[in-house]
Amino acid sequence: MTVRRVALLTAGGFAPCLSSAVGGLIERYTEIAPEVEIIAYQHGYHGLLLGDKLVIDDEIRRNAAVLHQFGGSPIGNSRVKLTNRADAEKRGLVKPGQDPLKVAADQLKADGVQVLHTIGGDDTNTTAADLAAYLHENGYELTVVGLPKTIDNDVVPIRQSLGAWTAAEQTARFAANIIGEHRSGPRMLIVHEVMGRSCGWLTAAAAVKYRQWLDAQQWLPGIGLTRERWDVHAVLIPEVPIDIDAEAARLHTLMDTQGNVNIFLSEGAGLHEIVAQLEAAGEQVERDAFGHVRLDSINPGQWFAKQFAEKLGAEKVMVQKSGYFSRAAAANAEDLRLIKSMTDLAVECALRGESGVIGHDEEAGDRLRAIEFPRIAGHKPFDVNLPWFAELLAGIGQPFTPAAA
């Protein structure tokens, strides 16, 4: 098959790789297949359903490197599930009775798209697989090549998702300023809420990055500037059971001796317990088009802050969320190298008609390849048995028993 036109779309939540991944794909096509036309659907599947697209012209191709300097997505994101007809109708993306898959498929056919590049998490890429399967059943062959984007680093079976390294670095940077508030009152409790619905990788990795920053600082204990006060005192993630009473007893001693406690909290930690408590009280828990709990509607950070504040005797409490600060950042050098390797392979796979999600396959010796769509899944749990995680908890004095192998 000779590829004449390809389409790009970014979808789901932001991560520090989208702009650069779009730029990388444009650069690679321009380098090795300049004759291929490129279009981009605005706001992901939202734009695909509405036929809202832009053409990547010669000026954009010449200056695509500029996209590596920015975060966010120049072509826009949204959360749209093509198999959720009711949601698509409610949002005016399809007419009553229309099948979103058919509408999207017809648009791709009308636009003459032979390759679709999706940049997103498991929902984005599995939706693309649904679309390709629908087109195949209706006699239209579409190559779909996805790139794995998520700051949670939780896509199965991909070793490292695009943007996660940068997100951890930016989350640590955010924490440095927030934790600077610890002397704004006596008996201060700071809860740093980190993104991570089902996976604690980002919270743990950010805590490590933050403590590396602490290691590089000079301290002045005589005036109260101590590493102990600036340190992380607890890391709470979904994969490790939380005994609030036991943890509060440990942290109470810190509060008594140094006057403050700083907690790194994954937003998914204790999620089931919080939802169960709310629903038992008769409250309706909001969910998105994919059925995920809208975390901003239940405020996990506030819930945990309330539990701990009383038990620690905190006089002042501050909850801060780093998600929007970290997820729209420009990719760092480490991520830029990963993006380059993945976008180069994505274009090569597209030109030879090989569909899949590009990533280092943990079930195939960590080889970088196009991973088959049926094997892609989300919510990969963070491996708490990794040595660096045990070292992190030991360093902050938090009890932890590794899971059985």
Short mmCIF file of C-alpha atoms in Angstrom, two decimals:
data_model
loop_
_atom_site.label_atom_id
_atom_site.label_comp_id
_atom_site.label_asym_id
_atom_site.label_seq_id
_atom_site.Cartn_x
_atom_site.Cartn_y
_atom_site.Cartn_z
CA MET A 1 0.00 0.00 0.00
CA THR A 2 1.28 3.43 -0.95
CA VAL A 3 0.56 5.88 1.83
CA ARG A 4 -0.72 9.21 0.55
CA ARG A 5 -2.41 10.80 3.57
CA VAL A 6 -2.03 10.35 7.32
CA ALA A 7 -3.90 11.91 10.22
CA LEU A 8 -2.77 12.80 13.72
CA LEU A 9 -4.81 13.22 16.88
CA THR A 10 -4.07 13.66 20.57
CA ALA A 11 -6.62 12.64 23.19
CA GLY A 12 -7.26 12.12 26.90
CA GLY A 13 -5.56 14.16 29.59
CA PHE A 14 -2.43 16.16 28.85
CA ALA A 15 1.08 14.81 29.39
CA PRO A 16 4.46 16.49 28.78
CA CYS A 17 4.98 14.84 25.39
CA LEU A 18 2.02 15.66 23.16
CA SER A 19 3.39 18.74 21.44
CA SER A 20 6.78 17.11 20.95
CA ALA A 21 5.27 13.85 19.67
CA VAL A 22 3.24 15.77 17.08
CA GLY A 23 6.41 17.61 16.10
CA GLY A 24 8.41 14.38 15.93
CA LEU A 25 5.92 12.69 13.61
CA ILE A 26 5.83 15.70 11.29
CA GLU A 27 9.64 15.89 11.23
CA ARG A 28 10.05 12.19 10.47
CA TYR A 29 7.53 12.16 7.63
CA THR A 30 9.18 15.25 6.17
CA GLU A 31 12.58 13.53 6.38
CA ILE A 32 11.75 10.17 4.81
CA ALA A 33 8.38 10.56 3.06
CA PRO A 34 7.83 14.25 2.25
CA GLU A 35 5.21 13.36 -0.35
CA VAL A 36 2.82 12.08 2.33
CA GLU A 37 0.10 14.59 3.20
CA ILE A 38 -0.56 15.14 6.92
CA ILE A 39 -3.74 16.39 8.54
CA ALA A 40 -4.59 16.73 12.22
CA TYR A 41 -8.00 16.41 13.85
CA GLN A 42 -8.71 19.16 16.36
CA HIS A 43 -9.35 18.00 19.92
CA GLY A 44 -8.92 14.30 19.16
CA TYR A 45 -11.99 12.19 18.47
CA HIS A 46 -14.15 15.29 19.05
CA GLY A 47 -12.72 16.82 15.87
CA LEU A 48 -12.83 13.54 13.99
CA LEU A 49 -16.58 13.21 14.60
CA LEU A 50 -17.19 16.81 13.52
CA GLY A 51 -14.75 16.77 10.61
CA ASP A 52 -12.75 19.58 12.27
CA LYS A 53 -9.23 19.30 10.92
CA LEU A 54 -6.22 21.31 9.84
CA VAL A 55 -3.64 20.65 7.14
CA ILE A 56 0.03 20.43 8.08
CA ASP A 57 1.42 22.77 5.44
CA ASP A 58 4.97 23.49 4.32
CA GLU A 59 5.50 26.25 6.89
CA ILE A 60 4.53 23.91 9.74
CA ARG A 61 6.79 21.20 8.34
CA ARG A 62 9.77 23.58 8.17
CA ASN A 63 9.24 24.74 11.73
CA ALA A 64 8.03 21.56 13.42
CA ALA A 65 11.05 21.64 15.77
CA VAL A 66 9.40 24.55 17.58
CA LEU A 67 6.83 22.10 18.96
CA HIS A 68 9.53 20.44 21.11
CA GLN A 69 9.79 23.63 23.16
CA PHE A 70 6.20 23.55 24.40
CA GLY A 71 3.90 21.47 26.54
CA GLY A 72 0.18 20.98 26.04
CA SER A 73 -1.12 19.96 22.63
CA PRO A 74 -1.21 22.34 19.64
CA ILE A 75 -3.98 20.28 18.04
CA GLY A 76 -6.08 19.92 21.19
CA ASN A 77 -7.40 17.06 23.33
CA SER A 78 -10.77 15.79 24.55
CA ARG A 79 -12.21 12.71 26.25
CA VAL A 80 -14.51 11.00 23.75
CA LYS A 81 -15.32 7.29 23.61
CA LEU A 82 -16.59 6.23 20.19
CA THR A 83 -18.50 3.30 21.64
CA ASN A 84 -20.40 5.53 24.08
CA ARG A 85 -23.26 6.64 21.83
CA ALA A 86 -25.27 8.32 24.59
CA ASP A 87 -22.37 10.57 25.60
CA ALA A 88 -21.60 11.50 21.98
CA GLU A 89 -25.26 12.40 21.37
CA LYS A 90 -25.47 14.42 24.58
CA ARG A 91 -22.42 16.46 23.54
CA GLY A 92 -23.78 17.08 20.03
CA LEU A 93 -21.00 15.14 18.35
CA VAL A 94 -23.44 12.86 16.50
CA LYS A 95 -27.11 13.11 15.65
CA PRO A 96 -29.66 11.03 17.55
CA GLY A 97 -29.52 7.45 16.41
CA GLN A 98 -26.12 7.74 14.72
CA ASP A 99 -23.32 5.32 15.58
CA PRO A 100 -20.18 7.32 16.52
CA LEU A 101 -17.96 4.57 15.12
CA LYS A 102 -19.67 4.85 11.74
CA VAL A 103 -19.53 8.65 11.78
CA ALA A 104 -15.80 8.56 12.55
CA ALA A 105 -15.16 5.86 9.96
CA ASP A 106 -17.06 7.77 7.28
CA GLN A 107 -15.06 10.89 8.07
CA LEU A 108 -11.75 9.06 7.73
CA LYS A 109 -12.87 7.60 4.40
CA ALA A 110 -14.07 10.99 3.17
CA ASP A 111 -10.73 12.52 4.12
CA GLY A 112 -8.80 9.74 2.38
CA VAL A 113 -6.87 8.84 5.53
CA GLN A 114 -4.87 5.61 5.27
CA VAL A 115 -2.88 5.93 8.51
CA LEU A 116 -4.13 7.28 11.83
CA HIS A 117 -1.59 8.23 14.49
CA THR A 118 -3.13 8.39 17.96
CA ILE A 119 -1.20 9.90 20.84
CA GLY A 120 -2.84 9.02 24.13
CA GLY A 121 -3.30 6.51 26.91
CA ASP A 122 -4.97 3.13 26.87
CA ASP A 123 -8.46 4.57 26.30
CA THR A 124 -7.28 6.58 23.29
CA ASN A 125 -5.46 3.69 21.69
CA THR A 126 -8.04 0.99 22.35
CA THR A 127 -10.68 3.33 20.91
CA ALA A 128 -8.51 3.62 17.80
CA ALA A 129 -8.35 -0.18 17.63
CA ASP A 130 -12.16 -0.33 17.79
CA LEU A 131 -12.29 2.13 14.92
CA ALA A 132 -9.80 0.18 12.78
CA ALA A 133 -11.73 -3.05 13.40
CA TYR A 134 -14.99 -1.38 12.37
CA LEU A 135 -13.43 -0.08 9.15
CA HIS A 136 -11.95 -3.51 8.36
CA GLU A 137 -15.37 -5.13 8.76
CA ASN A 138 -16.72 -2.59 6.29
CA GLY A 139 -14.05 -3.05 3.65
CA TYR A 140 -11.75 -0.13 4.44
CA GLU A 141 -8.24 -0.81 5.64
CA LEU A 142 -6.78 1.69 8.09
CA THR A 143 -3.36 1.42 9.68
CA VAL A 144 -3.40 2.73 13.24
CA VAL A 145 -0.12 3.48 14.98
CA GLY A 146 -0.44 4.74 18.54
CA LEU A 147 2.00 6.41 20.88
CA PRO A 148 1.63 5.81 24.65
CA LYS A 149 1.00 8.98 26.62
CA THR A 150 0.34 8.99 30.35
CA ILE A 151 2.00 10.68 33.30
CA ASP A 152 0.96 7.67 35.41
CA ASN A 153 3.25 5.32 33.46
CA ASP A 154 0.55 2.66 33.71
CA VAL A 155 0.01 1.26 30.19
CA VAL A 156 0.30 -2.52 29.88
CA PRO A 157 2.76 -3.88 28.65
CA ILE A 158 4.82 -0.73 28.01
CA ARG A 159 7.88 -0.14 30.16
CA GLN A 160 7.91 3.66 29.97
CA SER A 161 5.12 5.93 28.77
CA LEU A 162 5.89 9.24 27.09
CA GLY A 163 5.82 12.23 29.40
CA ALA A 164 6.06 10.36 32.70
CA TRP A 165 9.70 11.24 33.40
CA THR A 166 9.02 14.94 32.82
CA ALA A 167 5.89 14.82 34.97
CA ALA A 168 7.87 13.38 37.89
CA GLU A 169 10.49 16.11 37.54
CA GLN A 170 7.88 18.87 37.36
CA THR A 171 5.91 17.41 40.28
CA ALA A 172 9.05 17.53 42.40
CA ARG A 173 9.64 21.13 41.33
CA PHE A 174 6.09 22.03 42.38
CA ALA A 175 6.61 20.31 45.73
CA ALA A 176 9.71 22.38 46.50
CA ASN A 177 7.68 25.58 46.50
CA ILE A 178 4.64 24.14 48.26
CA ILE A 179 6.64 22.55 51.06
CA GLY A 180 8.30 25.92 51.57
CA GLU A 181 5.00 26.81 53.27
CA HIS A 182 5.71 24.48 56.19
CA ARG A 183 6.74 27.33 58.53
CA SER A 184 3.70 29.47 57.73
CA GLY A 185 2.15 28.26 60.97
CA PRO A 186 2.86 25.93 63.91
CA ARG A 187 1.82 22.29 63.60
CA MET A 188 1.50 22.56 59.82
CA LEU A 189 0.16 19.67 57.69
CA ILE A 190 0.85 19.80 53.96
CA VAL A 191 -0.78 17.28 51.63
CA HIS A 192 0.67 17.27 48.12
CA GLU A 193 -1.91 15.53 45.93
CA VAL A 194 -0.32 13.93 42.86
CA MET A 195 -2.11 12.56 39.79
CA GLY A 196 -2.42 8.79 39.61
CA ARG A 197 -5.87 7.22 39.53
CA SER A 198 -4.79 3.60 39.76
CA CYS A 199 -1.01 3.74 39.79
CA GLY A 200 1.38 5.23 42.33
CA TRP A 201 4.40 5.43 40.01
CA LEU A 202 4.26 9.21 39.56
CA THR A 203 3.89 9.91 43.28
CA ALA A 204 6.80 7.63 44.13
CA ALA A 205 9.03 8.86 41.30
CA ALA A 206 8.31 12.49 42.17
CA ALA A 207 9.18 11.85 45.81
CA VAL A 208 12.52 10.40 44.72
CA LYS A 209 13.21 13.37 42.45
CA TYR A 210 12.28 15.78 45.24
CA ARG A 211 14.58 14.08 47.74
CA GLN A 212 17.42 14.25 45.20
CA TRP A 213 16.83 18.00 45.15
CA LEU A 214 17.01 18.03 48.95
CA ASP A 215 20.35 16.21 48.79
CA ALA A 216 21.77 19.03 46.67
CA GLN A 217 20.81 21.84 49.07
CA GLN A 218 22.79 23.48 51.85
CA TRP A 219 21.02 23.67 55.23
CA LEU A 220 21.26 26.02 58.22
CA PRO A 221 19.78 24.23 61.26
CA GLY A 222 20.65 27.00 63.71
CA ILE A 223 17.94 29.23 62.28
CA GLY A 224 15.47 26.41 61.65
CA LEU A 225 16.34 25.60 58.03
CA THR A 226 16.55 21.82 58.28
CA ARG A 227 16.33 19.02 55.78
CA GLU A 228 14.05 17.15 58.17
CA ARG A 229 11.37 19.85 57.99
CA TRP A 230 11.57 20.03 54.19
CA ASP A 231 11.56 16.26 53.71
CA VAL A 232 8.75 13.99 52.54
CA HIS A 233 7.33 12.26 55.60
CA ALA A 234 4.84 9.86 53.99
CA VAL A 235 4.17 8.51 50.50
CA LEU A 236 0.65 7.15 50.08
CA ILE A 237 -0.18 5.22 46.89
CA PRO A 238 -2.96 2.88 45.71
CA GLU A 239 -0.76 -0.22 45.72
CA VAL A 240 0.11 -0.06 49.43
CA PRO A 241 -2.64 -0.52 52.05
CA ILE A 242 -3.02 2.53 54.28
CA ASP A 243 -3.49 2.10 58.02
CA ILE A 244 -4.43 5.67 58.86
CA ASP A 245 -4.30 5.18 62.63
CA ALA A 246 -0.84 3.57 62.57
CA GLU A 247 0.54 6.11 60.12
CA ALA A 248 -0.94 8.99 62.12
CA ALA A 249 0.75 7.69 65.27
CA ARG A 250 4.13 7.70 63.50
CA LEU A 251 3.58 11.15 61.99
CA HIS A 252 2.33 12.59 65.29
CA THR A 253 5.84 12.19 66.71
CA LEU A 254 7.26 14.19 63.80
CA MET A 255 4.64 16.89 64.29
CA ASP A 256 5.55 17.12 67.98
CA THR A 257 9.30 17.30 67.42
CA GLN A 258 9.63 19.47 64.32
CA GLY A 259 6.27 21.20 63.97
CA ASN A 260 5.21 20.04 60.49
CA VAL A 261 4.36 16.99 58.35
CA ASN A 262 4.55 16.75 54.54
CA ILE A 263 2.64 14.00 52.71
CA PHE A 264 2.91 12.96 49.04
CA LEU A 265 -0.49 11.47 48.20
CA SER A 266 -1.49 9.69 44.99
CA GLU A 267 -5.03 10.81 44.13
CA GLY A 268 -6.07 7.16 43.71
CA ALA A 269 -4.92 6.12 47.19
CA GLY A 270 -7.91 4.96 49.21
CA LEU A 271 -10.24 5.73 46.30
CA HIS A 272 -12.50 2.73 46.85
CA GLU A 273 -12.92 3.60 50.52
CA ILE A 274 -13.74 7.23 49.77
CA VAL A 275 -16.28 6.34 47.06
CA ALA A 276 -17.90 3.72 49.30
CA GLN A 277 -18.21 6.25 52.12
CA LEU A 278 -19.76 8.88 49.84
CA GLU A 279 -22.22 6.46 48.25
CA ALA A 280 -23.20 5.06 51.64
CA ALA A 281 -24.05 8.61 52.64
CA GLY A 282 -26.35 8.86 49.63
CA GLU A 283 -24.09 11.09 47.53
CA GLN A 284 -23.82 10.55 43.78
CA VAL A 285 -20.25 10.10 42.55
CA GLU A 286 -19.65 11.67 39.13
CA ARG A 287 -18.03 9.60 36.36
CA ASP A 288 -16.69 10.44 32.88
CA ALA A 289 -17.52 8.93 29.49
CA PHE A 290 -15.21 6.00 30.21
CA GLY A 291 -16.82 5.26 33.58
CA HIS A 292 -13.89 6.64 35.59
CA VAL A 293 -14.67 8.47 38.83
CA ARG A 294 -14.17 12.22 38.40
CA LEU A 295 -11.50 12.64 41.03
CA ASP A 296 -11.85 16.41 41.19
CA SER A 297 -15.42 15.89 42.38
CA ILE A 298 -14.43 13.84 45.44
CA ASN A 299 -11.18 15.63 46.41
CA PRO A 300 -9.03 12.77 47.80
CA GLY A 301 -6.47 15.25 49.14
CA GLN A 302 -9.08 17.03 51.24
CA TRP A 303 -10.47 13.72 52.49
CA PHE A 304 -7.06 12.49 53.69
CA ALA A 305 -6.16 15.91 55.08
CA LYS A 306 -9.27 15.82 57.23
CA GLN A 307 -8.45 12.31 58.52
CA PHE A 308 -4.86 13.17 59.40
CA ALA A 309 -5.36 16.72 60.66
CA GLU A 310 -7.47 15.64 63.59
CA LYS A 311 -5.20 12.75 64.54
CA LEU A 312 -2.04 14.89 64.29
CA GLY A 313 -3.46 17.89 66.08
CA ALA A 314 -2.60 20.08 63.10
CA GLU A 315 -3.32 23.78 63.58
CA LYS A 316 -3.03 24.62 59.89
CA VAL A 317 -3.67 22.40 56.85
CA MET A 318 -2.82 22.96 53.21
CA VAL A 319 -3.75 20.70 50.28
CA GLN A 320 -2.18 21.43 46.90
CA LYS A 321 -2.54 19.55 43.59
CA SER A 322 0.41 19.45 41.21
CA GLY A 323 -1.33 17.73 38.30
CA TYR A 324 -2.09 20.68 36.06
CA PHE A 325 1.33 22.18 36.75
CA SER A 326 3.17 19.02 35.73
CA ARG A 327 1.08 17.55 32.93
CA ALA A 328 1.25 20.49 30.52
CA ALA A 329 5.02 21.04 30.82
CA ALA A 330 7.38 20.78 27.87
CA ALA A 331 9.20 17.45 27.64
CA ASN A 332 12.60 17.24 29.34
CA ALA A 333 15.75 15.87 27.70
CA GLU A 334 15.07 12.32 28.87
CA ASP A 335 11.57 12.30 27.41
CA LEU A 336 12.70 14.02 24.21
CA ARG A 337 15.07 11.12 23.51
CA LEU A 338 12.28 8.60 24.15
CA ILE A 339 9.84 10.56 21.97
CA LYS A 340 12.35 10.68 19.11
CA SER A 341 12.90 6.93 19.16
CA MET A 342 9.16 6.22 19.27
CA THR A 343 8.06 8.71 16.61
CA ASP A 344 10.75 7.48 14.21
CA LEU A 345 9.56 3.90 14.60
CA ALA A 346 5.90 4.97 14.40
CA VAL A 347 6.43 6.46 10.95
CA GLU A 348 8.37 3.43 9.74
CA CYS A 349 5.57 1.11 10.93
CA ALA A 350 2.95 3.34 9.30
CA LEU A 351 4.69 3.26 5.93
CA ARG A 352 4.82 -0.54 5.95
CA GLY A 353 1.21 -0.89 7.15
CA GLU A 354 2.00 -2.28 10.60
CA SER A 355 -0.54 -1.30 13.27
CA GLY A 356 0.07 -1.23 17.02
CA VAL A 357 1.14 0.96 19.91
CA ILE A 358 4.82 1.86 19.94
CA GLY A 359 6.62 1.02 23.16
CA HIS A 360 9.25 -1.08 24.90
CA ASP A 361 7.41 -4.38 25.26
CA GLU A 362 7.90 -5.73 28.79
CA GLU A 363 6.72 -9.15 27.61
CA ALA A 364 9.21 -9.27 24.74
CA GLY A 365 12.50 -8.40 26.41
CA ASP A 366 11.76 -4.65 26.55
CA ARG A 367 12.17 -4.44 22.76
CA LEU A 368 10.87 -1.28 21.12
CA ARG A 369 8.15 -2.40 18.72
CA ALA A 370 4.56 -1.95 17.57
CA ILE A 371 2.63 -3.77 20.30
CA GLU A 372 -0.59 -5.46 19.25
CA PHE A 373 -3.72 -3.54 20.25
CA PRO A 374 -5.45 -6.45 22.03
CA ARG A 375 -2.54 -6.53 24.49
CA ILE A 376 -2.87 -2.84 25.42
CA ALA A 377 -4.55 -2.12 28.73
CA GLY A 378 -4.53 0.57 31.37
CA HIS A 379 -4.14 0.72 35.12
CA LYS A 380 -0.88 -1.20 35.29
CA PRO A 381 -0.02 -1.23 38.99
CA PHE A 382 3.24 0.26 40.16
CA ASP A 383 5.73 -2.44 41.11
CA VAL A 384 6.28 -1.77 44.81
CA ASN A 385 9.04 -4.38 44.91
CA LEU A 386 11.39 -2.17 42.92
CA PRO A 387 14.53 -1.51 45.01
CA TRP A 388 14.33 2.28 44.60
CA PHE A 389 10.86 2.36 46.14
CA ALA A 390 11.99 0.38 49.19
CA GLU A 391 14.94 2.77 49.53
CA LEU A 392 12.58 5.74 49.36
CA LEU A 393 10.35 4.49 52.18
CA ALA A 394 13.32 3.42 54.29
CA GLY A 395 14.81 6.89 53.85
CA ILE A 396 11.70 8.61 55.20
CA GLY A 397 11.14 6.05 57.95
CA GLN A 398 7.83 4.74 56.60
CA PRO A 399 7.18 1.08 57.46
CA PHE A 400 6.73 -1.15 54.44
CA THR A 401 6.57 -4.88 53.79
CA PRO A 402 7.27 -5.82 50.14
CA ALA A 403 4.56 -7.82 48.39
CA ALA A 404 5.11 -11.55 47.93
CA ALA A 405 6.68 -12.46 44.59
#
